[in-house]
Coordinates of C-alpha atoms and ligand atoms in Angstrom, one line a residue:
M1 CA 104.5 72.7 109.4
F2 CA 105.7 73.2 105.8
M3 CA 105.8 77.0 105.3
R4 CA 105.6 78.6 101.9
K5 CA 106.1 82.2 100.9
E6 CA 102.9 84.1 101.5
V7 CA 101.0 84.4 98.2
D8 CA 101.2 88.2 98.2
K9 CA 104.9 88.1 98.5
T10 CA 105.4 85.9 95.4
R11 CA 106.8 87.2 92.2
I12 CA 103.7 86.2 90.2
W13 CA 101.6 88.2 92.7
K14 CA 103.8 91.3 92.2
K15 CA 103.6 90.7 88.5
L16 CA 99.8 90.6 88.7
E17 CA 99.8 93.8 90.8
K18 CA 101.9 95.5 88.1
H19 CA 99.7 94.1 85.3
C20 CA 96.6 95.3 87.1
K21 CA 97.9 98.9 87.0
S22 CA 98.2 98.6 83.2
F23 CA 94.4 98.2 83.1
R24 CA 93.8 101.8 84.4
K25 CA 93.1 103.0 80.9
V26 CA 91.9 99.7 79.3
E27 CA 88.2 99.6 78.4
M28 CA 86.5 96.3 77.7
R29 CA 84.6 97.8 74.9
D30 CA 87.9 98.5 73.1
L31 CA 89.1 95.0 73.8
F32 CA 86.0 93.7 72.1
Q33 CA 86.5 96.0 69.2
K34 CA 90.1 95.0 68.7
N35 CA 89.5 91.3 68.9
P36 CA 86.4 89.9 67.2
Q37 CA 87.3 86.5 68.6
R38 CA 87.2 87.7 72.2
A39 CA 83.9 86.0 73.1
E40 CA 85.0 82.7 71.7
K41 CA 88.4 83.0 73.3
F42 CA 87.0 83.6 76.8
R43 CA 84.3 81.0 76.8
L44 CA 84.0 77.5 78.4
N45 CA 81.5 74.8 77.8
L46 CA 80.5 71.7 79.8
E47 CA 77.7 69.7 78.3
N48 CA 74.7 72.1 78.2
M49 CA 76.4 74.8 80.3
T50 CA 78.3 77.7 78.8
V51 CA 80.4 80.2 80.8
D52 CA 81.1 83.4 78.9
Y53 CA 83.8 85.2 80.8
S54 CA 84.8 87.6 78.0
K55 CA 83.2 90.6 79.7
N56 CA 86.0 90.8 82.2
R57 CA 89.0 93.2 82.6
I58 CA 91.3 90.6 81.2
T59 CA 93.6 89.9 78.3
E60 CA 95.3 86.7 77.3
R61 CA 98.3 87.9 79.3
T62 CA 96.1 88.3 82.4
M63 CA 94.9 84.7 82.1
K64 CA 98.4 83.5 81.6
Y65 CA 99.5 85.2 84.8
L66 CA 96.5 84.1 86.8
L67 CA 97.0 80.5 85.6
T68 CA 100.7 80.7 86.6
L69 CA 99.4 81.8 90.0
A70 CA 97.1 78.7 90.2
K71 CA 99.9 76.5 89.1
E72 CA 102.4 77.9 91.6
R73 CA 99.8 77.5 94.4
H74 CA 99.4 73.9 93.5
V75 CA 95.7 74.1 92.7
A76 CA 95.8 70.8 90.7
E77 CA 97.5 69.0 93.5
K78 CA 95.1 70.4 96.1
I79 CA 92.1 69.3 94.0
E80 CA 93.6 65.8 94.0
E81 CA 94.0 65.9 97.8
M82 CA 90.4 66.8 98.3
F83 CA 89.2 64.0 95.9
T84 CA 91.4 61.4 97.5
G85 CA 90.2 62.0 101.1
E86 CA 93.2 63.9 102.5
K87 CA 92.5 65.7 105.7
I88 CA 92.6 69.1 104.1
N89 CA 90.4 70.6 106.9
I90 CA 93.4 71.0 109.1
T91 CA 91.8 72.8 112.0
E92 CA 89.3 70.0 112.5
N93 CA 91.5 67.3 111.2
R94 CA 88.9 66.1 108.7
A95 CA 88.7 65.1 105.1
V96 CA 86.4 67.1 102.9
L97 CA 84.3 64.7 100.9
H98 CA 81.1 66.2 99.7
I99 CA 82.4 65.0 96.3
A100 CA 82.0 61.4 97.7
L101 CA 78.3 61.9 98.2
R102 CA 77.9 62.3 94.4
N103 CA 80.7 59.9 93.3
R104 CA 78.4 58.1 90.8
S105 CA 81.3 55.9 89.7
K106 CA 81.2 54.3 93.2
D107 CA 85.0 54.0 92.9
P108 CA 86.4 53.7 96.4
I109 CA 87.4 56.8 98.4
Y110 CA 89.4 56.1 101.5
V111 CA 89.5 58.0 104.8
D112 CA 91.8 56.6 107.4
G113 CA 92.1 53.4 105.3
K114 CA 88.3 52.9 105.1
N115 CA 86.3 53.1 101.9
V116 CA 83.5 55.6 102.6
M117 CA 81.5 54.7 99.5
P118 CA 79.5 51.7 100.9
E119 CA 78.1 53.8 103.8
I120 CA 77.2 56.5 101.3
E121 CA 75.5 54.1 99.1
A122 CA 73.6 52.5 102.0
V123 CA 72.3 55.9 103.1
L124 CA 71.2 56.7 99.5
A125 CA 69.4 53.4 99.4
K126 CA 67.7 54.1 102.7
M127 CA 66.7 57.6 101.4
R128 CA 65.2 55.9 98.3
H129 CA 63.3 53.3 100.2
F130 CA 61.9 55.8 102.7
S131 CA 61.1 58.6 100.2
E132 CA 59.3 56.1 97.9
A133 CA 57.3 54.6 100.7
V134 CA 56.1 58.1 101.9
R135 CA 55.4 59.2 98.3
L136 CA 53.5 56.0 97.5
G137 CA 51.7 56.2 100.9
T138 CA 52.9 52.9 102.1
F139 CA 54.7 54.6 105.0
K140 CA 51.7 56.4 106.6
G141 CA 51.2 58.7 109.5
H142 CA 50.0 57.4 112.9
T143 CA 46.4 57.7 112.0
G144 CA 46.8 56.0 108.6
K145 CA 46.8 59.1 106.5
K146 CA 49.4 59.8 103.7
L147 CA 52.2 62.1 104.8
T148 CA 52.0 65.1 102.4
N149 CA 53.4 67.9 104.5
I150 CA 57.2 67.8 104.8
V151 CA 58.7 70.1 107.4
N152 CA 62.5 70.4 107.5
I153 CA 63.7 71.8 110.8
G154 CA 67.3 72.9 110.5
I155 CA 69.4 76.0 110.1
G156 CA 72.4 77.2 108.1
G157 CA 73.8 74.3 106.2
S158 CA 71.0 72.1 107.3
D159 CA 68.4 74.4 105.8
L160 CA 69.7 76.6 103.0
G161 CA 70.6 73.8 100.6
P162 CA 67.3 71.9 100.6
K163 CA 65.3 75.2 100.7
M164 CA 67.2 76.6 97.7
A165 CA 67.0 73.3 95.7
L166 CA 63.3 72.7 96.4
E167 CA 62.5 76.2 95.2
A168 CA 64.7 75.7 92.2
L169 CA 62.9 72.4 91.4
K170 CA 59.3 73.5 92.1
K171 CA 58.2 72.2 88.8
Y172 CA 59.2 68.7 89.9
W173 CA 57.3 68.6 93.1
A174 CA 54.8 65.7 93.6
K175 CA 51.4 67.2 93.1
D176 CA 50.0 66.3 96.5
M177 CA 53.1 67.4 98.5
N178 CA 54.0 70.5 100.3
V179 CA 57.2 71.4 102.0
Y180 CA 58.0 73.9 104.8
F181 CA 61.2 75.1 106.4
I182 CA 61.6 76.1 110.0
S183 CA 65.1 77.5 110.7
N184 CA 64.9 80.7 112.8
I185 CA 64.6 80.5 116.5
D186 CA 62.1 83.3 116.2
G187 CA 58.8 81.6 117.4
T188 CA 57.2 83.2 114.3
A189 CA 59.0 80.7 112.1
C190 CA 57.5 77.8 113.9
A191 CA 54.1 79.3 114.5
E192 CA 53.6 80.2 110.9
V193 CA 54.3 76.7 109.7
L194 CA 52.3 74.9 112.4
N195 CA 49.3 77.1 111.7
K196 CA 49.2 75.8 108.1
I197 CA 49.6 72.1 108.6
D198 CA 47.7 69.1 109.9
P199 CA 49.6 66.8 112.4
E200 CA 48.0 63.7 110.8
T201 CA 49.6 64.4 107.4
T202 CA 52.9 65.9 108.6
L203 CA 56.4 64.5 108.5
F204 CA 59.1 66.5 110.4
I205 CA 62.7 66.0 109.4
V206 CA 65.0 67.2 112.2
S207 CA 68.2 68.1 110.2
S208 CA 71.3 68.8 112.3
K209 CA 74.8 67.6 111.8
T210 CA 75.7 68.0 115.4
F211 CA 72.2 67.7 116.9
T212 CA 73.1 70.3 119.5
T213 CA 72.2 73.5 117.6
I214 CA 69.9 75.5 119.9
E215 CA 67.6 76.8 117.2
T216 CA 67.0 73.4 115.7
L217 CA 66.5 71.6 118.9
T218 CA 64.2 74.2 120.3
N219 CA 62.1 74.2 117.2
A220 CA 62.1 70.5 117.1
K221 CA 60.9 70.3 120.7
T222 CA 58.1 72.7 120.0
C223 CA 57.0 70.7 117.0
R224 CA 57.2 67.4 118.8
K225 CA 55.0 68.8 121.6
W226 CA 52.5 70.1 119.1
L227 CA 52.4 66.7 117.5
V228 CA 52.2 64.8 120.8
D229 CA 49.4 67.1 122.0
A230 CA 47.4 66.3 118.9
L231 CA 48.2 62.6 118.3
G232 CA 49.9 61.2 121.5
E233 CA 53.5 60.1 122.2
H234 CA 53.2 57.0 120.0
A235 CA 52.8 59.2 116.9
V236 CA 56.4 60.4 117.1
A237 CA 57.8 57.3 115.4
K238 CA 55.6 57.9 112.3
H239 CA 56.0 61.7 112.1
F240 CA 59.6 62.4 113.1
V241 CA 62.8 61.5 111.4
A242 CA 66.3 62.8 112.0
V243 CA 69.3 63.6 109.8
S244 CA 72.5 63.8 111.7
T245 CA 76.0 62.6 112.5
N246 CA 75.2 62.3 116.2
K247 CA 73.2 59.1 117.0
K248 CA 73.5 59.6 120.7
E249 CA 71.8 63.0 120.7
V250 CA 69.2 61.9 118.2
E251 CA 68.2 59.1 120.6
K252 CA 68.3 61.4 123.6
F253 CA 65.9 63.7 121.7
G254 CA 63.5 60.8 121.4
I255 CA 63.8 59.8 117.8
D256 CA 64.4 56.1 117.1
P257 CA 67.8 55.5 115.4
E258 CA 65.8 53.4 112.9
N259 CA 64.3 56.7 111.8
M260 CA 67.7 58.4 111.6
F261 CA 69.6 59.1 108.3
E262 CA 73.2 59.3 108.9
F263 CA 75.9 61.5 107.4
W264 CA 79.6 62.0 108.4
D265 CA 82.0 64.5 109.7
F266 CA 83.7 64.7 106.3
V267 CA 80.7 66.5 105.0
G268 CA 80.6 70.2 106.0
G269 CA 77.2 71.7 106.8
R270 CA 77.2 74.1 103.8
Y271 CA 78.2 71.2 101.6
S272 CA 75.6 68.8 102.9
M273 CA 72.6 69.1 100.6
W274 CA 73.9 66.1 98.6
S275 CA 73.7 63.9 101.8
A276 CA 70.7 62.9 103.7
I277 CA 70.3 66.6 104.6
G278 CA 68.7 66.5 101.2
L279 CA 66.0 64.1 102.4
S280 CA 63.2 66.7 102.0
I281 CA 64.4 67.1 98.3
A282 CA 64.1 63.4 97.7
L283 CA 60.7 63.3 99.4
V284 CA 59.2 66.1 97.4
V285 CA 60.8 65.7 93.9
G286 CA 61.5 62.0 94.2
M287 CA 64.7 60.1 94.6
D288 CA 65.3 59.8 90.8
N289 CA 65.4 63.6 90.5
F290 CA 67.6 63.8 93.7
E291 CA 70.0 61.4 92.0
K292 CA 69.9 63.4 88.8
M293 CA 71.1 66.4 90.9
L294 CA 73.9 64.2 92.1
D295 CA 74.7 63.2 88.5
G296 CA 74.9 66.9 87.5
A297 CA 77.3 67.6 90.4
Y298 CA 79.3 64.5 89.5
A299 CA 79.7 65.8 85.9
M300 CA 81.1 69.0 87.3
D301 CA 83.3 67.1 89.7
K302 CA 84.8 65.1 86.9
H303 CA 85.4 68.3 84.8
F304 CA 87.0 70.0 87.8
R305 CA 89.3 67.1 88.6
N306 CA 90.3 66.4 85.0
A307 CA 90.2 69.5 82.9
P308 CA 93.4 71.4 82.4
L309 CA 93.4 74.6 84.6
A310 CA 93.0 76.8 81.6
E311 CA 89.8 75.1 80.6
N312 CA 88.5 74.4 84.0
I313 CA 85.3 76.4 84.7
P314 CA 85.5 76.6 88.6
V315 CA 89.3 77.4 88.3
I316 CA 88.7 80.2 85.9
L317 CA 85.8 81.7 87.9
A318 CA 88.0 81.5 91.0
L319 CA 90.9 83.2 89.3
L320 CA 88.7 86.0 88.2
G321 CA 87.4 86.3 91.7
V322 CA 90.9 86.7 93.0
W323 CA 91.8 89.1 90.2
Y324 CA 89.1 91.5 91.2
N325 CA 89.1 91.0 95.0
D326 CA 92.9 91.2 95.5
F327 CA 94.2 93.3 92.7
F328 CA 91.4 95.7 91.8
G329 CA 90.2 95.9 95.4
M330 CA 86.6 95.1 94.4
K331 CA 85.4 93.5 97.6
T332 CA 81.9 92.5 96.6
Q333 CA 80.4 89.8 94.3
A334 CA 76.9 89.8 93.0
V335 CA 75.1 86.7 91.7
I336 CA 71.9 87.4 89.7
P337 CA 70.0 84.4 88.5
Y338 CA 67.4 85.3 85.8
D339 CA 65.1 82.7 87.0
Q340 CA 62.5 83.0 89.7
Y341 CA 63.0 79.5 90.8
L342 CA 66.6 80.3 91.6
Q343 CA 65.7 83.1 93.9
Y344 CA 67.3 81.5 96.9
L345 CA 70.5 80.7 95.2
P346 CA 72.2 84.0 96.2
A347 CA 71.5 83.4 99.9
Y348 CA 72.8 79.8 99.5
L349 CA 76.0 81.0 97.8
Q350 CA 76.4 83.8 100.4
Q351 CA 76.9 81.1 103.0
L352 CA 79.0 78.9 100.8
D353 CA 81.4 81.7 99.9
M354 CA 81.5 83.9 103.0
E355 CA 81.5 81.1 105.5
S356 CA 84.1 79.1 103.6
N357 CA 86.5 81.9 102.8
G358 CA 85.7 84.6 105.3
K359 CA 89.0 83.9 107.1
F360 CA 92.0 85.9 108.2
V361 CA 94.4 83.2 109.4
S362 CA 96.3 81.3 106.7
L363 CA 97.0 77.6 106.7
D364 CA 100.5 78.5 107.8
N365 CA 99.0 80.0 111.0
K366 CA 99.7 83.6 110.0
Y367 CA 97.5 86.6 109.8
I368 CA 96.6 87.4 106.3
K369 CA 97.3 90.8 104.8
Y370 CA 95.4 90.3 101.4
A371 CA 91.6 90.2 100.9
T372 CA 89.8 86.9 101.2
A373 CA 86.0 86.3 100.8
P374 CA 84.2 89.1 99.1
V375 CA 80.7 90.3 100.3
L376 CA 78.4 88.2 98.2
F377 CA 74.8 89.3 97.6
G378 CA 72.2 89.0 94.9
G379 CA 68.6 88.4 94.0
A380 CA 66.5 87.2 91.0
G381 CA 66.5 89.3 87.9
T382 CA 64.6 91.3 86.7
D383 CA 63.4 92.3 90.2
V384 CA 66.9 93.5 91.3
Q385 CA 67.2 95.7 88.3
H386 CA 64.6 97.8 89.9
S387 CA 66.6 98.1 93.1
F388 CA 70.3 97.8 93.7
F389 CA 71.2 97.8 90.0
Q390 CA 71.4 101.6 90.2
M391 CA 74.6 101.2 92.2
M392 CA 75.9 98.4 89.9
H393 CA 75.7 100.9 87.0
Q394 CA 76.6 104.2 88.5
G395 CA 77.9 103.6 92.0
T396 CA 81.5 104.4 93.0
S397 CA 82.2 100.8 93.8
V398 CA 82.5 98.3 91.0
V399 CA 80.7 94.9 91.7
P400 CA 81.7 92.0 89.6
C401 CA 78.6 90.0 88.7
D402 CA 77.6 86.6 87.7
F403 CA 74.4 86.3 85.6
I404 CA 72.8 82.9 85.5
V405 CA 70.6 82.4 82.5
P406 CA 68.4 79.4 81.6
A407 CA 67.7 79.5 77.8
I408 CA 64.3 77.8 78.4
S409 CA 61.9 78.5 81.1
H410 CA 59.6 76.0 82.8
N411 CA 56.9 78.6 82.2
E412 CA 57.0 79.7 78.6
I413 CA 54.0 82.0 78.9
G414 CA 53.6 84.4 76.0
N415 CA 56.9 86.2 75.5
H416 CA 57.8 86.6 79.2
H417 CA 61.0 84.6 78.8
E418 CA 62.2 86.4 75.8
I419 CA 61.8 89.7 77.6
L420 CA 63.6 88.2 80.6
L421 CA 66.5 87.0 78.3
A422 CA 66.6 90.4 76.6
N423 CA 67.0 92.0 79.9
V424 CA 69.9 89.9 81.2
L425 CA 71.8 90.2 78.0
A426 CA 71.2 94.0 77.9
Q427 CA 72.4 94.3 81.5
G428 CA 75.7 92.5 80.8
E429 CA 76.3 94.6 77.7
A430 CA 75.4 97.8 79.4
L431 CA 77.6 97.2 82.4
M432 CA 80.5 96.4 80.0
R433 CA 79.9 99.1 77.4
G434 CA 78.7 102.0 79.6
K435 CA 77.6 105.2 77.9
T436 CA 80.1 108.1 77.5
V437 CA 79.1 111.7 78.2
K438 CA 79.2 112.3 74.5
E439 CA 76.8 109.4 73.8
A440 CA 74.5 110.6 76.6
A441 CA 74.5 114.1 75.1
A442 CA 73.7 112.8 71.6
E443 CA 70.8 110.8 73.0
L444 CA 69.5 113.8 74.9
K445 CA 69.6 115.8 71.7
K446 CA 67.7 113.1 69.8
A447 CA 65.1 113.3 72.5
G448 CA 64.6 117.0 71.8
K449 CA 66.3 118.4 74.9
T450 CA 67.5 122.0 74.9
P451 CA 71.3 122.7 74.9
E452 CA 71.0 123.9 78.6
E453 CA 69.2 120.7 79.5
I454 CA 71.8 118.6 77.7
K455 CA 74.6 120.4 79.4
F456 CA 73.0 119.8 82.8
L457 CA 71.9 116.2 82.3
K458 CA 74.6 114.6 80.2
K459 CA 76.8 113.5 83.1
F460 CA 73.9 112.2 85.2
K461 CA 72.9 110.1 82.1
S462 CA 76.4 108.7 81.5
F463 CA 77.7 105.3 82.6
E464 CA 81.4 104.7 83.0
G465 CA 81.0 101.0 82.0
N466 CA 83.9 98.6 82.1
R467 CA 82.0 96.7 84.8
P468 CA 82.8 93.0 84.7
S469 CA 80.3 90.1 84.5
N470 CA 80.2 86.4 83.7
T471 CA 77.2 85.0 81.9
I472 CA 76.5 81.4 82.8
V473 CA 74.0 79.9 80.5
V474 CA 72.2 76.6 81.1
K475 CA 69.6 75.1 78.9
K476 CA 67.0 74.8 81.6
V477 CA 67.0 74.7 85.4
D478 CA 66.5 71.0 86.1
P479 CA 67.9 68.7 88.7
Y480 CA 71.0 67.9 86.6
S481 CA 71.9 71.5 85.7
L482 CA 71.2 72.6 89.3
G483 CA 73.7 70.0 90.5
M484 CA 76.2 71.3 88.0
L485 CA 75.7 74.9 89.0
V486 CA 76.0 74.3 92.7
A487 CA 79.1 72.1 92.4
M488 CA 80.7 74.7 90.1
Y489 CA 80.4 77.3 92.8
E490 CA 81.5 74.9 95.5
H491 CA 84.8 74.2 93.6
K492 CA 85.2 77.9 92.7
V493 CA 85.2 78.7 96.4
F494 CA 87.6 75.9 97.1
V495 CA 90.1 77.2 94.5
E496 CA 89.9 80.7 95.9
G497 CA 90.7 79.2 99.3
V498 CA 93.7 77.4 97.8
I499 CA 95.0 80.6 96.3
W500 CA 94.5 82.5 99.6
N501 CA 96.0 79.6 101.5
I502 CA 93.1 79.3 103.9
N503 CA 91.0 76.5 105.3
S504 CA 87.7 76.8 103.5
F505 CA 86.1 74.1 105.6
D506 CA 85.9 75.3 109.2
Q507 CA 83.6 78.0 110.6
M508 CA 84.9 79.3 113.9
G509 CA 82.9 82.5 113.4
V510 CA 79.6 80.6 113.3
E511 CA 80.5 78.6 116.3
L512 CA 81.3 81.8 118.2
G513 CA 77.7 82.9 117.7
K514 CA 76.4 79.6 119.1
Q515 CA 78.4 80.0 122.4
M516 CA 77.7 83.7 122.8
A517 CA 73.9 83.4 122.8
L518 CA 74.1 80.7 125.5
S519 CA 76.0 83.1 127.8
I520 CA 73.3 85.8 127.7
L521 CA 70.3 83.6 127.8
P522 CA 70.4 83.0 131.6
E523 CA 70.6 86.7 132.2
L524 CA 67.4 87.3 130.2
Q525 CA 65.8 84.6 132.3
N526 CA 66.9 86.4 135.5
S527 CA 69.8 84.2 136.6
A528 CA 73.4 85.3 136.5
S529 CA 75.6 83.8 133.8
G530 CA 78.8 84.7 135.7
I531 CA 80.0 86.5 132.6
L532 CA 80.9 90.2 132.6
H533 CA 79.5 92.2 129.7
D534 CA 80.3 95.6 128.5
S535 CA 78.1 98.5 129.6
S536 CA 76.2 98.6 126.3
T537 CA 75.3 95.0 126.4
N538 CA 74.3 95.2 130.1
A539 CA 72.1 98.2 129.4
L540 CA 70.5 96.4 126.5
I541 CA 69.8 93.3 128.6
N542 CA 68.1 95.5 131.3
L543 CA 66.1 97.5 128.7
I544 CA 64.8 94.4 127.1
K545 CA 63.9 92.8 130.5
K546 CA 62.0 96.0 131.4
L547 CA 60.1 96.1 128.1
R548 CA 59.1 92.4 128.5
N549 CA 57.7 92.9 132.0
Ligands
G6Q1 C1 77.7 75.2 107.8 C2 77.7 75.9 109.1 C3 76.4 76.1 109.8 C4 75.7 74.9 110.3 C5 74.5 75.3 111.2 C6 73.7 74.1 111.6 O1 78.7 74.9 107.2 O2 78.6 75.3 109.9 O3 75.5 76.9 108.9 O4 75.2 74.1 109.2 O5 75.0 76.0 112.2 O6 74.5 73.2 112.3 P1 73.9 71.8 112.6 O7 73.6 71.1 111.3 O8 75.0 71.1 113.4 O9 72.6 72.0 113.4

């Protein structure tokens, strides 16, 4: 295996460490004051998307160093490797080709000498054919009724993408359609959906890359039984389809391969909403809109592959991520969309970022000493301003933050959207500027407080500021801009993984969870698993068994 110097041992890393120290006394508000061109300097555009990254603890020199780091870690070459189907997922010996799913040029992409594009195009055509037939009512349920309730059964990567995208695109839903998601093994997830729907008008999509995931298979079996009890075994063919890479298991489950939509092992679960895993999206918002989402992602892909590193949106966002995480020791990242329809985006990005880059072994098979994935969290603004934003402003940890801002709302009611916009812009400014004790005292004085009150309150009312944020503006959240946004984050995560020298495309930690539950299940069902547990786990198993009797 070709070994390189570990990234934290390189000269440029050391230089960045030293450079970071020089920021101890640097205030962003001063940087803005000194350079009236700062906003312009640190801003990137792609079509209708603008990324303002000027509210960061950076100078031109910082960006120069960070770009040198990117160059030295061969980011451009690694991007090319991904786009050309190299097997960059080395622990699973797989290519990583979610970009092929939205390769709208249809130019060939080869894996093991085989062009993958014809298969991808064939599945897209099958999705179009099927989704149009369901939407038009030509593909009907067993009793001849139109299928208007779509239920996606899947978990993790087979759930979060479609769920997030369908919420984001609610304005594009067919009027007569509804969509539900069953992911959790908790019977409540199943029960709550089944209570709402009518078997005659329901289409279940069993989405599972492996078709072995216990949650999905258990939920699918329950739903299948519910349907068969209501409409009989013959109804299954008209009410169940599968999305998977595993034809054998799909057949074993009792779904006709004719009703299976295929995808491939070069598509990671958390990168799969562009594949047939997005079937629920195509059904509910239509295939044209689904393809617009692919178009938006493709625009970002082209930019990512072709733009110079210094003008490359995902690359710049990744470098800033590394800058804070590894040099300032800021180990969290917030994503705050100011759009109700994007409320599930933080949860989606949490998986994307933390599952991809939550790794502690490098590609060179060494334990890593530097920080990798941050803890990512978030929620829709303005709601979150009334909860964890207290900590964002005055907590002892600094949380770098991405604000996502659509200039136009789908619901321009009264002045709601202007108030929303004013809020997000004010938050970014306040986090950056802060409020000195002196400024707080002056405000208190103006508000008529006594000198004693001012003396007591001024520190509590001050904000240290200098807290970084990116502001990502899109014109409107539509299928195209959603595609751009998600692809932007996918590539950001990839570049961070390249810098950290990790495999962003495996998920041993998630697989561990899948095995562990299976080892305890027999014990809860009163048969021995043959596995020795610690005393805490044994006691908990016994307690729960007692409570259930
Ligand atoms: C995604 C993850 C994980 C996966 C689920 C579901 O990258 O590996 O979230 O998507 O565990 O797996 P299946 O699709 O195989 O059921």
